[in-house]
PDB file of C-alpha atoms in Angstrom:
ATOM      1  CA  UNK T 873       0.000   0.000   0.000  1.00 68.00           C
ATOM      2  CA  UNK T 874       0.967   3.655  -0.494  1.00 71.00           C
ATOM      3  CA  UNK T 875       0.445   5.665   2.691  1.00 74.00           C
ATOM      4  CA  UNK T 876       0.513   9.482   2.825  1.00 73.00           C
ATOM      5  CA  UNK T 877       1.507  11.433   5.889  1.00 74.00           C
ATOM      6  CA  UNK T 878       0.936  15.184   5.817  1.00 70.00           C
ATOM      7  CA  UNK T 879       3.776  17.264   7.231  1.00 70.00           C
ATOM      8  CA  UNK T 880       2.853  18.588  10.655  1.00 71.00           C
ATOM      9  CA  UNK T 881      -0.133  16.302  11.021  1.00 69.00           C
ATOM     10  CA  UNK T 882      -0.790  12.999  12.711  1.00 72.00           C
ATOM     11  CA  UNK T 883      -3.140  11.390  10.204  1.00 76.00           C
ATOM     12  CA  UNK T 884      -2.003   8.824   7.668  1.00 77.00           C
ATOM     13  CA  UNK T 885      -4.236   7.959   4.725  1.00 74.00           C
ATOM     14  CA  UNK T 886      -3.967   5.238   2.136  1.00 73.00           C
ATOM     15  CA  UNK T 887      -3.909   6.665  -1.396  1.00 68.00           C
ATOM     16  CA  UNK T 888      -3.398   3.479  -3.368  1.00 66.00           C
ATOM     17  CA  UNK T 889      -1.211   0.453  -3.840  1.00 67.00           C
ATOM     18  CA  UNK T 890       1.519  -0.766  -6.160  1.00 68.00           C
ATOM     19  CA  UNK T 891       0.942  -4.059  -7.895  1.00 64.00           C
ATOM     20  CA  UNK T 892       4.219  -5.943  -7.960  1.00 60.00           C
ATOM     21  CA  UNK T 893       3.623  -9.249  -9.735  1.00 58.00           C
ATOM     22  CA  UNK T 894       6.244 -11.928  -9.334  1.00 55.00           C
ATOM     23  CA  UNK T 895       8.931 -11.839 -12.025  1.00 54.00           C
ATOM     24  CA  UNK T 896       8.608 -14.357 -14.838  1.00 55.00           C
ATOM     25  CA  UNK T 897       9.658 -17.829 -13.691  1.00 55.00           C
ATOM     26  CA  UNK T 898       9.803 -16.884 -10.002  1.00 56.00           C
ATOM     27  CA  UNK T 899       8.977 -19.516  -7.399  1.00 58.00           C
ATOM     28  CA  UNK T 900       7.314 -18.029  -4.272  1.00 58.00           C
ATOM     29  CA  UNK T 901       9.175 -18.641  -1.007  1.00 59.00           C
ATOM     30  CA  UNK T 902       6.638 -16.991   1.316  1.00 61.00           C
ATOM     31  CA  UNK T 903       6.611 -13.589   2.962  1.00 58.00           C
ATOM     32  CA  UNK T 904       6.713 -11.797  -0.380  1.00 55.00           C
ATOM     33  CA  UNK T 905      10.067 -13.338  -1.321  1.00 55.00           C
ATOM     34  CA  UNK T 906      11.054 -15.718  -4.110  1.00 54.00           C
ATOM     35  CA  UNK T 907      13.479 -18.590  -4.334  1.00 57.00           C
ATOM     36  CA  UNK T 908      16.838 -17.047  -5.370  1.00 53.00           C
ATOM     37  CA  UNK T 909      17.760 -17.655  -8.991  1.00 52.00           C
ATOM     38  CA  UNK T 910      14.270 -18.723 -10.074  1.00 52.00           C
ATOM     39  CA  UNK T 911      13.217 -15.419 -11.622  1.00 54.00           C
ATOM     40  CA  UNK T 912      13.983 -14.532 -15.215  1.00 66.00           C
ATOM     41  CA  UNK T 913      16.892 -12.248 -16.073  1.00 76.00           C
ATOM     42  CA  UNK T 914      17.177  -9.394 -16.843  1.00 80.00           C
ATOM     43  CA  UNK T 915      14.726  -8.815 -13.997  1.00 77.00           C
ATOM     44  CA  UNK T 916      12.306  -5.962 -13.408  1.00 82.00           C
ATOM     45  CA  UNK T 917       9.435  -4.828 -11.184  1.00 85.00           C
ATOM     46  CA  UNK T 918       6.980  -1.939 -11.058  1.00 89.00           C
ATOM     47  CA  UNK T 919       8.626   1.242  -9.720  1.00 91.00           C
ATOM     48  CA  UNK T 920       7.248   4.463  -8.218  1.00 90.00           C
ATOM     49  CA  UNK T 921       8.167   8.072  -7.443  1.00 93.00           C
ATOM     50  CA  UNK T 922       6.610  11.091  -5.708  1.00 90.00           C
ATOM     51  CA  UNK T 923       6.467  14.592  -7.223  1.00 91.00           C
ATOM     52  CA  UNK T 924       6.805  17.845  -5.276  1.00 87.00           C
ATOM     53  CA  UNK T 925       3.136  18.640  -5.973  1.00 86.00           C
ATOM     54  CA  UNK T 926       1.986  15.419  -4.297  1.00 85.00           C
ATOM     55  CA  UNK T 927       1.495  13.269  -7.394  1.00 88.00           C
ATOM     56  CA  UNK T 928       2.555   9.646  -7.145  1.00 90.00           C
ATOM     57  CA  UNK T 929       3.522   7.944 -10.384  1.00 92.00           C
ATOM     58  CA  UNK T 930       3.870   4.189 -10.804  1.00 92.00           C
ATOM     59  CA  UNK T 931       5.973   2.921 -13.713  1.00 94.00           C
ATOM     60  CA  UNK T 932       4.463  -0.361 -14.923  1.00 92.00           C
ATOM     61  CA  UNK T 933       6.670  -2.641 -17.005  1.00 91.00           C
ATOM     62  CA  UNK T 934       3.971  -4.702 -18.766  1.00 90.00           C
ATOM     63  CA  UNK T 935       2.451  -3.132 -20.717  1.00 92.00           C
ATOM     64  CA  UNK T 936       4.941  -0.278 -20.387  1.00 95.00           C
ATOM     65  CA  UNK T 937       3.052   2.770 -19.120  1.00 96.00           C
ATOM     66  CA  UNK T 938       2.663   4.913 -16.010  1.00 95.00           C
ATOM     67  CA  UNK T 939      -0.230   5.328 -13.605  1.00 93.00           C
ATOM     68  CA  UNK T 940      -0.712   8.687 -11.902  1.00 91.00           C
ATOM     69  CA  UNK T 941      -2.267   9.027  -8.455  1.00 88.00           C
ATOM     70  CA  UNK T 942      -3.329  12.648  -7.900  1.00 87.00           C
ATOM     71  CA  UNK T 943      -3.246  14.266  -4.430  1.00 82.00           C
ATOM     72  CA  UNK T 944      -7.030  13.824  -4.356  1.00 82.00           C
ATOM     73  CA  UNK T 945      -6.596  10.071  -4.701  1.00 80.00           C
ATOM     74  CA  UNK T 946      -7.913   9.977  -8.257  1.00 87.00           C
ATOM     75  CA  UNK T 947      -5.994   7.451 -10.333  1.00 87.00           C
ATOM     76  CA  UNK T 948      -5.217   7.999 -14.027  1.00 90.00           C
ATOM     77  CA  UNK T 949      -3.620   5.569 -16.457  1.00 93.00           C
ATOM     78  CA  UNK T 950      -1.294   6.991 -19.076  1.00 94.00           C
ATOM     79  CA  UNK T 951      -1.038   5.652 -22.623  1.00 96.00           C
ATOM     80  CA  UNK T 952       1.206   2.717 -23.481  1.00 96.00           C
ATOM     81  CA  UNK T 953       4.719   4.066 -24.054  1.00 96.00           C
ATOM     82  CA  UNK T 954       6.108   2.967 -27.410  1.00 94.00           C
ATOM     83  CA  UNK T 955       9.380   1.072 -27.209  1.00 92.00           C
ATOM     84  CA  UNK T 956      11.240  -1.580 -29.144  1.00 90.00           C
ATOM     85  CA  UNK T 957      10.735  -5.068 -27.731  1.00 90.00           C
ATOM     86  CA  UNK T 958      14.186  -6.652 -27.900  1.00 88.00           C
ATOM     87  CA  UNK T 959      14.440 -10.432 -27.631  1.00 90.00           C
ATOM     88  CA  UNK T 960      16.864 -11.830 -25.057  1.00 88.00           C
ATOM     89  CA  UNK T 961      19.229 -13.360 -27.614  1.00 88.00           C
ATOM     90  CA  UNK T 962      22.823 -14.556 -27.244  1.00 87.00           C
ATOM     91  CA  UNK T 963      24.147 -10.991 -27.578  1.00 87.00           C
ATOM     92  CA  UNK T 964      21.943  -9.756 -24.726  1.00 87.00           C
ATOM     93  CA  UNK T 965      22.941 -12.735 -22.578  1.00 86.00           C
ATOM     94  CA  UNK T 966      26.648 -12.028 -23.120  1.00 85.00           C
ATOM     95  CA  UNK T 967      26.172  -8.361 -22.238  1.00 84.00           C
ATOM     96  CA  UNK T 968      24.232  -9.255 -19.092  1.00 83.00           C
ATOM     97  CA  UNK T 969      26.871 -11.745 -17.929  1.00 82.00           C
ATOM     98  CA  UNK T 970      29.740  -9.367 -18.740  1.00 79.00           C
ATOM     99  CA  UNK T 971      28.068  -6.717 -16.593  1.00 75.00           C
ATOM    100  CA  UNK T 972      27.779  -9.162 -13.700  1.00 69.00           C
ATOM    101  CA  UNK T 973      31.492 -10.023 -13.994  1.00 63.00           C
ATOM    102  CA  UNK T 974      32.455  -6.402 -13.371  1.00 60.00           C
ATOM    103  CA  UNK T 975      34.105  -5.505 -10.081  1.00 50.00           C
ATOM    104  CA  UNK T 976      31.948  -4.500  -7.127  1.00 56.00           C
ATOM    105  CA  UNK T 977      32.592  -2.349  -4.096  1.00 57.00           C
ATOM    106  CA  UNK T 978      32.535  -4.051  -0.723  1.00 57.00           C
ATOM    107  CA  UNK T 979      33.232  -3.314   2.936  1.00 63.00           C
ATOM    108  CA  UNK T 980      35.288  -5.565   5.206  1.00 61.00           C
ATOM    109  CA  UNK T 981      34.846  -5.378   8.983  1.00 65.00           C
ATOM    110  CA  UNK T 982      37.627  -6.915  11.066  1.00 63.00           C
ATOM    111  CA  UNK T 983      37.406  -8.229  14.630  1.00 67.00           C
ATOM    112  CA  UNK T 984      38.260  -4.845  16.098  1.00 71.00           C
ATOM    113  CA  UNK T 985      35.330  -3.248  14.303  1.00 68.00           C
ATOM    114  CA  UNK T 986      37.483  -1.339  11.824  1.00 69.00           C
ATOM    115  CA  UNK T 987      36.158  -1.124   8.286  1.00 68.00           C
ATOM    116  CA  UNK T 988      37.887  -0.952   4.937  1.00 65.00           C
ATOM    117  CA  UNK T 989      36.573  -0.683   1.402  1.00 60.00           C
ATOM    118  CA  UNK T 990      37.629  -3.199  -1.210  1.00 59.00           C
ATOM    119  CA  UNK T 991      36.954  -3.889  -4.881  1.00 56.00           C
ATOM    120  CA  UNK T 992      36.642  -7.468  -6.043  1.00 59.00           C
ATOM    121  CA  UNK T 993      35.155  -9.376  -8.979  1.00 60.00           C
ATOM    122  CA  UNK T 994      31.511 -10.263  -8.576  1.00 60.00           C
ATOM    123  CA  UNK T 995      30.747 -13.980  -8.106  1.00 62.00           C
ATOM    124  CA  UNK T 996      30.604 -15.879 -11.375  1.00 65.00           C
ATOM    125  CA  UNK T 997      27.188 -16.813 -12.755  1.00 67.00           C
ATOM    126  CA  UNK T 998      26.754 -19.913 -14.871  1.00 69.00           C
ATOM    127  CA  UNK T 999      24.640 -19.183 -17.980  1.00 67.00           C
ATOM    128  CA  UNK T1000      23.039 -22.609 -17.618  1.00 70.00           C
ATOM    129  CA  UNK T1001      21.767 -21.704 -14.148  1.00 70.00           C
ATOM    130  CA  UNK T1002      19.845 -18.654 -15.356  1.00 77.00           C
ATOM    131  CA  UNK T1003      16.189 -18.521 -16.345  1.00 79.00           C
ATOM    132  CA  UNK T1004      16.182 -15.994 -19.171  1.00 82.00           C
ATOM    133  CA  UNK T1005      13.328 -13.592 -19.870  1.00 83.00           C
ATOM    134  CA  UNK T1006      11.829 -13.703 -23.341  1.00 86.00           C
ATOM    135  CA  UNK T1007      12.347  -9.969 -23.945  1.00 89.00           C
ATOM    136  CA  UNK T1008      14.490  -7.235 -22.421  1.00 91.00           C
ATOM    137  CA  UNK T1009      12.297  -5.278 -19.952  1.00 91.00           C
ATOM    138  CA  UNK T1010      11.820  -1.555 -20.654  1.00 94.00           C
ATOM    139  CA  UNK T1011      13.422  -0.798 -17.282  1.00 94.00           C
ATOM    140  CA  UNK T1012      15.105  -2.855 -14.577  1.00 90.00           C
ATOM    141  CA  UNK T1013      14.188  -3.447 -10.959  1.00 84.00           C
ATOM    142  CA  UNK T1014      16.900  -1.041  -9.773  1.00 86.00           C
ATOM    143  CA  UNK T1015      16.249   1.648 -12.404  1.00 92.00           C
ATOM    144  CA  UNK T1016      16.477   5.372 -11.640  1.00 94.00           C
ATOM    145  CA  UNK T1017      12.872   6.643 -11.568  1.00 95.00           C
ATOM    146  CA  UNK T1018      12.662  10.226 -10.301  1.00 95.00           C
ATOM    147  CA  UNK T1019      11.019  13.582 -10.980  1.00 95.00           C
ATOM    148  CA  UNK T1020      13.084  16.421 -12.441  1.00 95.00           C
ATOM    149  CA  UNK T1021      12.591  20.034 -11.271  1.00 92.00           C
ATOM    150  CA  UNK T1022      10.394  20.738 -14.325  1.00 92.00           C
ATOM    151  CA  UNK T1023       7.889  18.088 -13.187  1.00 92.00           C
ATOM    152  CA  UNK T1024       8.749  15.471 -15.800  1.00 95.00           C
ATOM    153  CA  UNK T1025       9.375  11.915 -14.655  1.00 96.00           C
ATOM    154  CA  UNK T1026      12.678  10.337 -15.753  1.00 97.00           C
ATOM    155  CA  UNK T1027      12.623   6.554 -16.225  1.00 97.00           C
ATOM    156  CA  UNK T1028      15.970   4.873 -16.807  1.00 96.00           C
ATOM    157  CA  UNK T1029      15.714   2.381 -19.647  1.00 96.00           C
ATOM    158  CA  UNK T1030      17.489  -0.980 -19.697  1.00 93.00           C
ATOM    159  CA  UNK T1031      21.112  -0.817 -20.837  1.00 89.00           C
ATOM    160  CA  UNK T1032      24.157  -2.967 -20.123  1.00 82.00           C
ATOM    161  CA  UNK T1033      27.740  -2.306 -19.035  1.00 71.00           C
ATOM    162  CA  UNK T1034      29.191   1.126 -19.823  1.00 70.00           C
ATOM    163  CA  UNK T1035      26.590   1.938 -22.473  1.00 79.00           C
ATOM    164  CA  UNK T1036      25.363   5.480 -21.973  1.00 84.00           C
ATOM    165  CA  UNK T1037      22.220   5.534 -19.850  1.00 92.00           C
ATOM    166  CA  UNK T1038      18.935   6.222 -21.669  1.00 95.00           C
ATOM    167  CA  UNK T1039      15.852   7.842 -20.177  1.00 97.00           C
ATOM    168  CA  UNK T1040      12.211   8.266 -21.103  1.00 97.00           C
ATOM    169  CA  UNK T1041      10.762  11.598 -19.956  1.00 97.00           C
ATOM    170  CA  UNK T1042       7.096  11.365 -18.985  1.00 96.00           C
ATOM    171  CA  UNK T1043       4.759  14.355 -18.664  1.00 94.00           C
ATOM    172  CA  UNK T1044       2.025  15.074 -16.128  1.00 89.00           C
ATOM    173  CA  UNK T1045      -0.540  13.231 -18.270  1.00 90.00           C
ATOM    174  CA  UNK T1046       1.551  10.047 -18.325  1.00 92.00           C
ATOM    175  CA  UNK T1047       2.554  10.428 -21.979  1.00 94.00           C
ATOM    176  CA  UNK T1048       6.092  10.301 -23.368  1.00 96.00           C
ATOM    177  CA  UNK T1049       7.435  13.825 -24.017  1.00 96.00           C
ATOM    178  CA  UNK T1050      11.100  13.188 -24.826  1.00 96.00           C
ATOM    179  CA  UNK T1051      13.996  10.732 -24.718  1.00 96.00           C
ATOM    180  CA  UNK T1052      17.521  11.430 -23.483  1.00 96.00           C
ATOM    181  CA  UNK T1053      20.729   9.456 -23.994  1.00 94.00           C
ATOM    182  CA  UNK T1054      23.908  10.223 -22.027  1.00 94.00           C
ATOM    183  CA  UNK T1055      27.497   9.623 -23.199  1.00 91.00           C
ATOM    184  CA  UNK T1056      29.114   6.240 -22.614  1.00 87.00           C
ATOM    185  CA  UNK T1057      29.656   5.460 -18.931  1.00 85.00           C
ATOM    186  CA  UNK T1058      27.375   8.244 -17.646  1.00 89.00           C
ATOM    187  CA  UNK T1059      24.146   7.975 -15.630  1.00 91.00           C
ATOM    188  CA  UNK T1060      21.881  10.296 -13.629  1.00 93.00           C
ATOM    189  CA  UNK T1061      21.894   9.862  -9.846  1.00 91.00           C
ATOM    190  CA  UNK T1062      19.677  12.738  -8.726  1.00 92.00           C
ATOM    191  CA  UNK T1063      18.240  16.227  -9.171  1.00 93.00           C
ATOM    192  CA  UNK T1064      18.564  19.463  -7.228  1.00 90.00           C
ATOM    193  CA  UNK T1065      16.344  22.527  -7.432  1.00 87.00           C
ATOM    194  CA  UNK T1066      17.826  23.498 -10.794  1.00 86.00           C
ATOM    195  CA  UNK T1067      20.564  20.910 -11.328  1.00 89.00           C
ATOM    196  CA  UNK T1068      21.004  17.343 -12.491  1.00 91.00           C
ATOM    197  CA  UNK T1069      23.697  15.149 -10.921  1.00 91.00           C
ATOM    198  CA  UNK T1070      25.516  12.701 -13.175  1.00 92.00           C
ATOM    199  CA  UNK T1071      28.274  10.198 -12.403  1.00 88.00           C
ATOM    200  CA  UNK T1072      30.773   8.780 -14.874  1.00 86.00           C
ATOM    201  CA  UNK T1073      32.213   5.255 -14.790  1.00 77.00           C
ATOM    202  CA  UNK T1074      35.630   4.859 -16.381  1.00 71.00           C
ATOM    203  CA  UNK T1075      37.222   1.862 -18.082  1.00 69.00           C
ATOM    204  CA  UNK T1076      38.357   0.524 -14.672  1.00 61.00           C
ATOM    205  CA  UNK T1077      34.755   0.592 -13.369  1.00 62.00           C
ATOM    206  CA  UNK T1078      35.561   3.498 -11.033  1.00 61.00           C
ATOM    207  CA  UNK T1079      32.929   6.193 -10.552  1.00 64.00           C
TER     208      UNK T1079
END
């Protein structure tokens, strides 16, 4: 459920809910979880964001569109967002696995409680152990989905590796208004009042 708390008040009201169907191939494990490794890759889920004017927007992956919940509680469904449906072929599988083989940041805590940051290769994934999705989802389960200062919603589209991040910009009516592609290795991490914050990943996977 989506609960709204008004600043300075004590009341909490329910304004809606987010449907989060299990990913394709997932085996339920109880408590809202799934058996690890049973869901199809690349994985996705419905995402949501809150605008400064009180709107809540839910990005739905199938069919790809957004639902807008107005401050009044009224719920509007935007049109289906046109996008190319790319099959998960051998090229996509190689890109996905190459991304997973990239180094990852980690923190080591010793017996004294001291911490140190390390970089190490991610655990290897056997292609045979993966349940593959039929098509590449329009966005992933960890996608950047946020409102910009102009009120447009930015949805990060599915890319792999150091490919420049791509975004669909969605207007107040839920319709696509523009598309943006950043240079290789760049992605958006947030917005300020008038600014956009972007990080760059170099050839050594350092940001």
